[in-house]
């Protein structure tokens, strides 16, 4: 089964492919769709649906999209659905990490809890499938590690005793929000649990 992954993010595309083995995952680019869908929703569920639906409507090919982000308890769940645009859109990954560290500078150890959230939505001829995954961690005090992307260098994972950017891709996939959502998603897809 051919599925378009509605993302231009090469890291996400690689993670989709690594976990959804057995499906032919093609990128938005390979499908010839060059649009940026506006993420106007206020929840991960809404935004992932908007992205998948827009590309399915154009191509008629089953499409999956994810919406993900980092929810920090001490910041009332921010940056949340605005993780990619934290600080207003003028920063790159490193800049957003620095902004996060600045906003967390007075937050003590025991209040630095956070979670990555990922919601995957498929839209196709047979219906819609939605799956959510979460990964618990703590915001570290400085960036560490070179793997992954985004907030991985400051997301400390208790189980591994290191940041997500210090974890190997396999270690990350085993516990990550995207890994969990994709596994739940793959089970639902195999059982054809459409809504
Ligand atoms: P979106 O899902 O493309 O809207 O963007 C989500 C944003 O959340 C990314 O740009 C990253 O800043 C952050 N994010 C999502 N997943 C991860 C992850 O696995 N590691 C680090 N940051 C992530």
Short mmCIF file of C-alpha atoms and ligand atoms in Angstrom, two decimals:
data_model
loop_
_atom_site.label_atom_id
_atom_site.label_comp_id
_atom_site.label_asym_id
_atom_site.label_seq_id
_atom_site.Cartn_x
_atom_site.Cartn_y
_atom_site.Cartn_z
CA UNK A 1 0.00 0.00 0.00
CA UNK A 2 1.32 3.39 -1.04
CA UNK A 3 1.07 6.17 1.53
CA UNK A 4 2.15 9.78 1.23
CA UNK A 5 3.84 11.16 4.31
CA UNK A 6 2.73 14.78 4.48
CA UNK A 7 5.95 16.31 5.69
CA UNK A 8 8.94 18.12 4.31
CA UNK A 9 10.94 17.29 7.43
CA UNK A 10 13.58 14.71 6.39
CA UNK A 11 14.05 13.52 9.98
CA UNK A 12 10.34 12.77 10.39
CA UNK A 13 10.26 11.04 7.00
CA UNK A 14 13.17 8.80 8.03
CA UNK A 15 11.45 7.97 11.34
CA UNK A 16 8.18 7.14 9.52
CA UNK A 17 10.05 4.80 7.16
CA UNK A 18 12.01 3.11 9.97
CA UNK A 19 8.85 2.23 11.88
CA UNK A 20 6.24 1.69 9.16
CA UNK A 21 8.14 -1.10 7.45
CA UNK A 22 6.06 -3.00 4.88
CA UNK A 23 4.34 0.10 3.55
CA UNK A 24 5.56 2.12 0.60
CA UNK A 25 6.04 5.54 2.16
CA UNK A 26 6.61 8.33 -0.32
CA UNK A 27 7.36 11.91 0.53
CA UNK A 28 5.19 14.88 -0.29
CA UNK A 29 7.95 15.95 -2.68
CA UNK A 30 7.96 12.57 -4.48
CA UNK A 31 4.17 12.87 -4.79
CA UNK A 32 4.71 16.24 -6.48
CA UNK A 33 2.77 18.25 -3.89
CA UNK A 34 4.48 21.49 -3.01
CA UNK A 35 2.17 23.11 -0.51
CA UNK A 36 2.58 24.22 3.09
CA UNK A 37 -0.61 23.53 4.97
CA UNK A 38 -1.33 26.19 7.56
CA UNK A 39 -1.52 24.74 11.06
CA UNK A 40 -4.52 26.73 12.23
CA UNK A 41 -5.72 24.18 14.80
CA UNK A 42 -5.25 24.47 18.55
CA UNK A 43 -4.67 20.75 19.16
CA UNK A 44 -2.22 18.19 17.76
CA UNK A 45 -5.24 16.17 16.55
CA UNK A 46 -6.68 19.08 14.56
CA UNK A 47 -3.37 20.05 12.94
CA UNK A 48 -2.39 16.54 11.86
CA UNK A 49 -5.86 16.05 10.34
CA UNK A 50 -5.66 19.38 8.47
CA UNK A 51 -2.31 18.39 6.92
CA UNK A 52 -3.34 14.86 5.89
CA UNK A 53 -6.72 15.95 4.52
CA UNK A 54 -5.26 18.76 2.39
CA UNK A 55 -2.85 16.43 0.61
CA UNK A 56 -5.35 13.60 0.25
CA UNK A 57 -7.81 16.07 -1.33
CA UNK A 58 -5.19 17.09 -3.90
CA UNK A 59 -3.77 13.66 -4.73
CA UNK A 60 -6.53 11.14 -3.94
CA UNK A 61 -3.74 9.00 -2.39
CA UNK A 62 -3.92 7.84 1.23
CA UNK A 63 -1.93 10.35 3.28
CA UNK A 64 -0.54 10.38 6.80
CA UNK A 65 0.54 13.46 8.68
CA UNK A 66 1.83 13.99 12.15
CA UNK A 67 1.71 16.96 14.41
CA UNK A 68 4.04 16.98 17.31
CA UNK A 69 5.55 19.18 19.91
CA UNK A 70 6.99 19.64 23.35
CA UNK A 71 4.70 20.38 26.32
CA UNK A 72 6.54 21.78 29.35
CA UNK A 73 4.62 21.66 32.66
CA UNK A 74 6.35 24.72 34.20
CA UNK A 75 5.35 26.74 31.10
CA UNK A 76 1.68 25.67 31.26
CA UNK A 77 2.12 23.21 28.40
CA UNK A 78 4.04 25.58 26.11
CA UNK A 79 5.39 25.56 23.46
CA UNK A 80 2.88 22.75 22.64
CA UNK A 81 1.32 23.01 19.18
CA UNK A 82 3.52 26.08 18.60
CA UNK A 83 6.80 24.16 19.16
CA UNK A 84 8.05 24.72 15.60
CA UNK A 85 7.27 28.46 15.85
CA UNK A 86 8.32 29.04 19.47
CA UNK A 87 9.40 32.66 19.91
CA UNK A 88 7.46 33.81 16.87
CA UNK A 89 9.07 31.99 13.96
CA UNK A 90 12.33 33.92 13.80
CA UNK A 91 14.47 31.21 15.41
CA UNK A 92 16.08 27.99 14.18
CA UNK A 93 16.21 24.78 16.27
CA UNK A 94 19.22 26.01 18.27
CA UNK A 95 17.59 29.41 18.88
CA UNK A 96 14.37 27.80 20.11
CA UNK A 97 16.34 25.58 22.49
CA UNK A 98 18.13 28.66 23.89
CA UNK A 99 14.79 30.46 24.31
CA UNK A 100 13.39 27.46 26.16
CA UNK A 101 16.43 27.33 28.46
CA UNK A 102 16.07 31.06 29.16
CA UNK A 103 12.38 30.67 30.03
CA UNK A 104 13.27 27.73 32.29
CA UNK A 105 16.27 29.30 34.03
CA UNK A 106 14.56 29.76 37.43
CA UNK A 107 12.66 26.46 37.37
CA UNK A 108 13.96 23.94 39.95
CA UNK A 109 14.86 20.32 39.17
CA UNK A 110 11.61 18.73 40.32
CA UNK A 111 9.46 21.12 38.26
CA UNK A 112 11.25 20.59 34.93
CA UNK A 113 8.96 17.79 33.76
CA UNK A 114 7.86 17.77 30.12
CA UNK A 115 6.58 15.47 27.42
CA UNK A 116 6.86 15.13 23.70
CA UNK A 117 3.46 14.49 22.08
CA UNK A 118 2.79 13.16 18.60
CA UNK A 119 -0.52 12.58 16.86
CA UNK A 120 -0.61 10.72 13.54
CA UNK A 121 -3.64 10.98 11.31
CA UNK A 122 -4.33 9.02 8.14
CA UNK A 123 -6.91 10.19 5.66
CA UNK A 124 -7.80 7.83 2.81
CA UNK A 125 -10.63 6.37 0.76
CA UNK A 126 -11.51 3.97 3.59
CA UNK A 127 -11.70 6.61 6.30
CA UNK A 128 -9.59 8.18 9.03
CA UNK A 129 -7.19 6.66 11.56
CA UNK A 130 -5.76 8.64 14.49
CA UNK A 131 -3.06 7.56 16.96
CA UNK A 132 -1.40 9.49 19.82
CA UNK A 133 1.94 8.82 21.50
CA UNK A 134 3.65 10.58 24.42
CA UNK A 135 7.16 10.44 25.85
CA UNK A 136 7.96 11.73 29.35
CA UNK A 137 11.17 13.54 30.22
CA UNK A 138 12.75 16.58 31.87
CA UNK A 139 14.20 19.79 30.46
CA UNK A 140 17.95 19.73 31.01
CA UNK A 141 20.08 22.81 31.78
CA UNK A 142 22.18 22.82 28.61
CA UNK A 143 22.08 21.12 25.19
CA UNK A 144 23.84 17.75 24.95
CA UNK A 145 24.22 15.33 22.02
CA UNK A 146 24.20 15.57 18.23
CA UNK A 147 21.47 13.11 17.18
CA UNK A 148 17.82 13.79 16.48
CA UNK A 149 16.50 17.31 15.95
CA UNK A 150 14.48 20.09 17.54
CA UNK A 151 14.41 20.01 21.33
CA UNK A 152 16.15 16.60 21.58
CA UNK A 153 19.41 18.08 23.01
CA UNK A 154 17.61 19.40 26.13
CA UNK A 155 15.08 16.58 26.58
CA UNK A 156 16.52 14.37 29.32
CA UNK A 157 15.21 10.81 29.38
CA UNK A 158 15.39 9.22 32.84
CA UNK A 159 15.35 5.63 31.51
CA UNK A 160 18.50 6.20 29.43
CA UNK A 161 20.20 8.70 31.77
CA UNK A 162 20.93 10.97 28.81
CA UNK A 163 19.26 13.41 26.46
CA UNK A 164 17.28 12.31 23.41
CA UNK A 165 20.04 13.77 21.22
CA UNK A 166 22.58 11.49 22.95
CA UNK A 167 20.38 8.44 22.29
CA UNK A 168 20.87 6.38 19.12
CA UNK A 169 18.09 6.45 16.49
CA UNK A 170 16.98 2.95 17.61
CA UNK A 171 16.90 4.03 21.27
CA UNK A 172 14.87 7.09 20.33
CA UNK A 173 12.38 5.15 18.17
CA UNK A 174 11.84 2.61 20.98
CA UNK A 175 10.46 5.19 23.41
CA UNK A 176 9.69 8.33 21.45
CA UNK A 177 6.26 9.92 21.09
CA UNK A 178 6.48 9.42 17.30
CA UNK A 179 7.65 5.81 17.72
CA UNK A 180 4.75 5.05 20.07
CA UNK A 181 2.16 6.83 17.91
CA UNK A 182 3.43 5.06 14.79
CA UNK A 183 3.28 1.65 16.47
CA UNK A 184 -0.30 2.22 17.62
CA UNK A 185 -1.05 3.60 14.17
CA UNK A 186 0.45 0.58 12.36
CA UNK A 187 -1.64 -1.80 14.51
CA UNK A 188 -4.83 0.12 13.71
CA UNK A 189 -3.92 0.25 10.01
CA UNK A 190 -3.26 -3.50 9.87
CA UNK A 191 -6.60 -4.18 11.59
CA UNK A 192 -8.29 -1.62 9.32
CA UNK A 193 -9.67 0.27 12.31
CA UNK A 194 -10.96 3.26 10.39
CA UNK A 195 -13.28 5.92 11.81
P1 LIG B 1 5.42 20.03 13.59
O1 LIG B 1 4.95 18.69 14.09
O2 LIG B 1 6.04 19.95 12.24
O3 LIG B 1 4.38 21.08 13.73
O4 LIG B 1 6.62 20.53 14.48
C1 LIG B 1 6.85 20.05 15.71
C2 LIG B 1 8.02 20.73 16.37
O5 LIG B 1 8.10 20.14 17.67
C3 LIG B 1 9.37 20.47 15.70
O6 LIG B 1 9.75 21.49 14.84
C4 LIG B 1 10.30 20.38 16.89
O7 LIG B 1 10.65 21.67 17.30
C5 LIG B 1 9.40 19.78 17.98
N1 LIG B 1 9.54 18.30 17.94
C6 LIG B 1 8.63 17.40 17.49
N2 LIG B 1 9.10 16.14 17.58
C7 LIG B 1 10.34 16.26 18.08
C8 LIG B 1 11.34 15.30 18.38
O8 LIG B 1 11.22 14.08 18.16
N3 LIG B 1 12.48 15.79 18.89
C9 LIG B 1 12.67 17.11 19.13
N4 LIG B 1 11.79 18.05 18.84
C10 LIG B 1 10.61 17.63 18.33
#
